[in-house]
PDB file of C-alpha atoms in Angstrom:
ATOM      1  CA  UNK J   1      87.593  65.723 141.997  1.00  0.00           C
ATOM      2  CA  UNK J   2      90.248  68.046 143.046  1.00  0.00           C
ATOM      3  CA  UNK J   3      90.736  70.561 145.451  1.00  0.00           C
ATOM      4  CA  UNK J   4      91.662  74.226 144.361  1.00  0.00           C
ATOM      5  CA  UNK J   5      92.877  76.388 146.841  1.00  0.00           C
ATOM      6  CA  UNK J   6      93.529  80.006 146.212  1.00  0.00           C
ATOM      7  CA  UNK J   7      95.418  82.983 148.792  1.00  0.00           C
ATOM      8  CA  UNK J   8      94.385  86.238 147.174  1.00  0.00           C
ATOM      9  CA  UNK J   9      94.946  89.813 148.223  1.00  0.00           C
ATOM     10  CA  UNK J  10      91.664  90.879 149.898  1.00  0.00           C
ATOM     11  CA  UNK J  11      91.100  93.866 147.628  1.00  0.00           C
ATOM     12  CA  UNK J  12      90.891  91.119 144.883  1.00  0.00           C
ATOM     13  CA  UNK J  13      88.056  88.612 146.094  1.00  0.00           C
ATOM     14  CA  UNK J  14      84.989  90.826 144.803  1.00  0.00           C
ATOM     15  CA  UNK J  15      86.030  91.089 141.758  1.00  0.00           C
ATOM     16  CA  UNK J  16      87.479  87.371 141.281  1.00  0.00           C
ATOM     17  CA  UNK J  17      84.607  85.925 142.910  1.00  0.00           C
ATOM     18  CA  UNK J  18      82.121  88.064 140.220  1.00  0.00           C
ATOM     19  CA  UNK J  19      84.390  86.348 137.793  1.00  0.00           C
ATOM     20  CA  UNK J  20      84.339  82.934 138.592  1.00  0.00           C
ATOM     21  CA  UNK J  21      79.914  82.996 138.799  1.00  0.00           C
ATOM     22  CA  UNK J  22      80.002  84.425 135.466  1.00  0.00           C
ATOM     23  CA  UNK J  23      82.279  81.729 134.273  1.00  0.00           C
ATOM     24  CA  UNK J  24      79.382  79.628 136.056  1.00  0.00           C
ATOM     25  CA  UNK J  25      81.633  78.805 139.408  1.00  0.00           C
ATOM     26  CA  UNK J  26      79.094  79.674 142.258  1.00  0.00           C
ATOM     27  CA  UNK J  27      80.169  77.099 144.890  1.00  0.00           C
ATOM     28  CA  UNK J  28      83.391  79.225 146.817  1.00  0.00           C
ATOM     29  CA  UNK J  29      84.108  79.071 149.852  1.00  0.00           C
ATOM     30  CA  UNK J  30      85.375  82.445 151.512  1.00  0.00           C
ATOM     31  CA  UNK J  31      87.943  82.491 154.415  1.00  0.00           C
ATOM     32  CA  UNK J  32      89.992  85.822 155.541  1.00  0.00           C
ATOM     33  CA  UNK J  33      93.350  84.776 156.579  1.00  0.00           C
ATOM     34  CA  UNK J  34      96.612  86.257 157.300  1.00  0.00           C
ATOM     35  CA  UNK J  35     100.015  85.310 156.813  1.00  0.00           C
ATOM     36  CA  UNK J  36     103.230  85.793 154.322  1.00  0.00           C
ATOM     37  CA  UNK J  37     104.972  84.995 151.609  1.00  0.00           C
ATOM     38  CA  UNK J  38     108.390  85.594 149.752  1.00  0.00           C
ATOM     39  CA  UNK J  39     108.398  89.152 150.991  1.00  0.00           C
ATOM     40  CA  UNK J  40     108.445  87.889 154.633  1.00  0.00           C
ATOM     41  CA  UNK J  41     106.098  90.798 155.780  1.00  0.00           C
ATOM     42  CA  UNK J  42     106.039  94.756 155.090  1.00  0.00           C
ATOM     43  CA  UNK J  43     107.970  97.252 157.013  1.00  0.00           C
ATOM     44  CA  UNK J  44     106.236 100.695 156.881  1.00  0.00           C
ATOM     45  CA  UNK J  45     108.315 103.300 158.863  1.00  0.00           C
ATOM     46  CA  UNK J  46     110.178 101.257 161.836  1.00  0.00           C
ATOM     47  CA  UNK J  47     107.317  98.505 162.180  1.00  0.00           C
ATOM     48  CA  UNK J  48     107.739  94.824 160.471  1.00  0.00           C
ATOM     49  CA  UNK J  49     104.267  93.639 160.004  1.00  0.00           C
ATOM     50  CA  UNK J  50     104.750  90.132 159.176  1.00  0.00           C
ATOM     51  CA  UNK J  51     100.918  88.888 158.798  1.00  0.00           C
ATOM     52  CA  UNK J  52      99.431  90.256 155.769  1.00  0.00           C
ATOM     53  CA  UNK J  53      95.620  90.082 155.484  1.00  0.00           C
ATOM     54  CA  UNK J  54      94.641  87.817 152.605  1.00  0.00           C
ATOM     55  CA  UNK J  55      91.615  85.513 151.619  1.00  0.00           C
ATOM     56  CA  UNK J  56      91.871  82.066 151.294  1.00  0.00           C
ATOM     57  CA  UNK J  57      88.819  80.262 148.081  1.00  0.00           C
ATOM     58  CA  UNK J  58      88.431  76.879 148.145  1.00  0.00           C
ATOM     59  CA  UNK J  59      86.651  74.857 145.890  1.00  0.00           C
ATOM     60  CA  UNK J  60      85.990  71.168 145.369  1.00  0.00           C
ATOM     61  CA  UNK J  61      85.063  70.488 141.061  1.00  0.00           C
ATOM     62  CA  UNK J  62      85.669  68.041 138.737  1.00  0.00           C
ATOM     63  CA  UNK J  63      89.375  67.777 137.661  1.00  0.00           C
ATOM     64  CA  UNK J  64      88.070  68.722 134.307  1.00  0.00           C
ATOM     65  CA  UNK J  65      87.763  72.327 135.139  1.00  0.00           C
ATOM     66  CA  UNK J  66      90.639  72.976 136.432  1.00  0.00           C
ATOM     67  CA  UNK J  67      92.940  74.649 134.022  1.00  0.00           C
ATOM     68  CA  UNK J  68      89.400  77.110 133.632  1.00  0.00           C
ATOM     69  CA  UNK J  69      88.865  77.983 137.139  1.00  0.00           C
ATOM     70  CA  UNK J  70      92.798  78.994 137.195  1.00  0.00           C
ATOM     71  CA  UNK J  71      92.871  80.976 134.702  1.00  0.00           C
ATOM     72  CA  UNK J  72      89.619  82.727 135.634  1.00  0.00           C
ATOM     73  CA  UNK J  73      91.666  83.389 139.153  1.00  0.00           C
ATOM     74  CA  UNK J  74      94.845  84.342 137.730  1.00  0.00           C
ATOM     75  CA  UNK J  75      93.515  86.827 135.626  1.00  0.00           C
ATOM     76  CA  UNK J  76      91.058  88.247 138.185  1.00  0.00           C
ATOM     77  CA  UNK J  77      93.596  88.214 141.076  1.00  0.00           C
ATOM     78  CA  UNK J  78      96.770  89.397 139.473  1.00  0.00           C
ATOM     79  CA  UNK J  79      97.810  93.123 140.025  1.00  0.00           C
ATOM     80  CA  UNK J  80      98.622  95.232 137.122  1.00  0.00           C
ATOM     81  CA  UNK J  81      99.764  93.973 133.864  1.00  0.00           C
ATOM     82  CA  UNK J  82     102.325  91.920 135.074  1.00  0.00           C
ATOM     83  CA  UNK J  83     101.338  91.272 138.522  1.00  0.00           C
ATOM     84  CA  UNK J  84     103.242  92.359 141.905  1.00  0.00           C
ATOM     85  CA  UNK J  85     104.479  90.019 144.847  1.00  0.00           C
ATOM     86  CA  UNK J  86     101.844  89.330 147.450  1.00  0.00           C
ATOM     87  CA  UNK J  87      99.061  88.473 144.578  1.00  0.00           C
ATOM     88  CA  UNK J  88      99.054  85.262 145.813  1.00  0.00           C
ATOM     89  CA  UNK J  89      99.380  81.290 145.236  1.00  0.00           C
ATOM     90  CA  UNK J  90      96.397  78.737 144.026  1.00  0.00           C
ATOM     91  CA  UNK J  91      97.334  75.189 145.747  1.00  0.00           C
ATOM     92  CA  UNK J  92      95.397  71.988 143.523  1.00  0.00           C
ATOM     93  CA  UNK J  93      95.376  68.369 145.771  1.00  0.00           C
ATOM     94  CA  UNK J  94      93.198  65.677 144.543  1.00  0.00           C
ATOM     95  CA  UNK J  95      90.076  64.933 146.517  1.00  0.00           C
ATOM     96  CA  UNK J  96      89.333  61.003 147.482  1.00  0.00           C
ATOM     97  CA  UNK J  97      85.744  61.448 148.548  1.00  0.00           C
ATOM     98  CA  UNK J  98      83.299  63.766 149.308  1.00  0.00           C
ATOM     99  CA  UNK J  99      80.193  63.311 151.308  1.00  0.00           C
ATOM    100  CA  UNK J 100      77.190  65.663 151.489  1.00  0.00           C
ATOM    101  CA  UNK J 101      76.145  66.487 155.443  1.00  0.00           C
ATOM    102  CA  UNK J 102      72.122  66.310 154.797  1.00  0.00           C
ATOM    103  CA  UNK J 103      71.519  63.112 153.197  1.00  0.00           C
ATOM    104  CA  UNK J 104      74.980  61.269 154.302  1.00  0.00           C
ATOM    105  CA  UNK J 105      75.777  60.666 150.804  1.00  0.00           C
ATOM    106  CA  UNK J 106      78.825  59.742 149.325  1.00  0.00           C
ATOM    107  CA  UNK J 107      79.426  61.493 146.436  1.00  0.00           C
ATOM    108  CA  UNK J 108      82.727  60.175 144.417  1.00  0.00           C
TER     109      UNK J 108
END
């Protein structure tokens, strides 16, 4: 199993969520988060504001998926044709073991 972890711009996480259950990826889970990349903030007028609003999606799947799930992200996520700063970063770590909370279950 492996651990995907998306930062999206906020505007974005209807729409790639919407894509991701039609590509028959229901199990998200949805954090809002703030923080910044590259662009170290935005300065509108004389103020810096250095955290930016984003979501954070995390999933646990099969490894096998992977390369599906990101491009079902990357295409939902990205801004424009050729995508703008800020449009975020999807993290993948390997999961060792997962356990399910109601029957104490290990799962891998």
């Amino acid at each position: 199993m492996i651990l995907i972890r998306a930062i999206i711009r906020p505007e974005k996480k209807d729409e790639v969520l919407a894509e991701l259950s039609q590509a028959g990826f229901n199990a998200v889970t949805v954090v809002d988060v703030v923080g910044r990349g590259k662009q170290k903030g935005i300065k509108i007028g004389g103020v810096v504001y250095d955290e930016i609003p984003k979501t954070l999606l995390l999933m646990a799947v099969r490894a096998e998926y992977k390369q599906e799930i990101i491009k079902v992200i990357m295409d939902a996520a990205k801004t424009g044709e050729k995508g703008a700063y800020g449009d975020g970063k999807i993290f993948v770590t390997p999961v060792s073991e997962v356990y399910t909370v109601s029957s104490g279950m290990k799962e891998l």
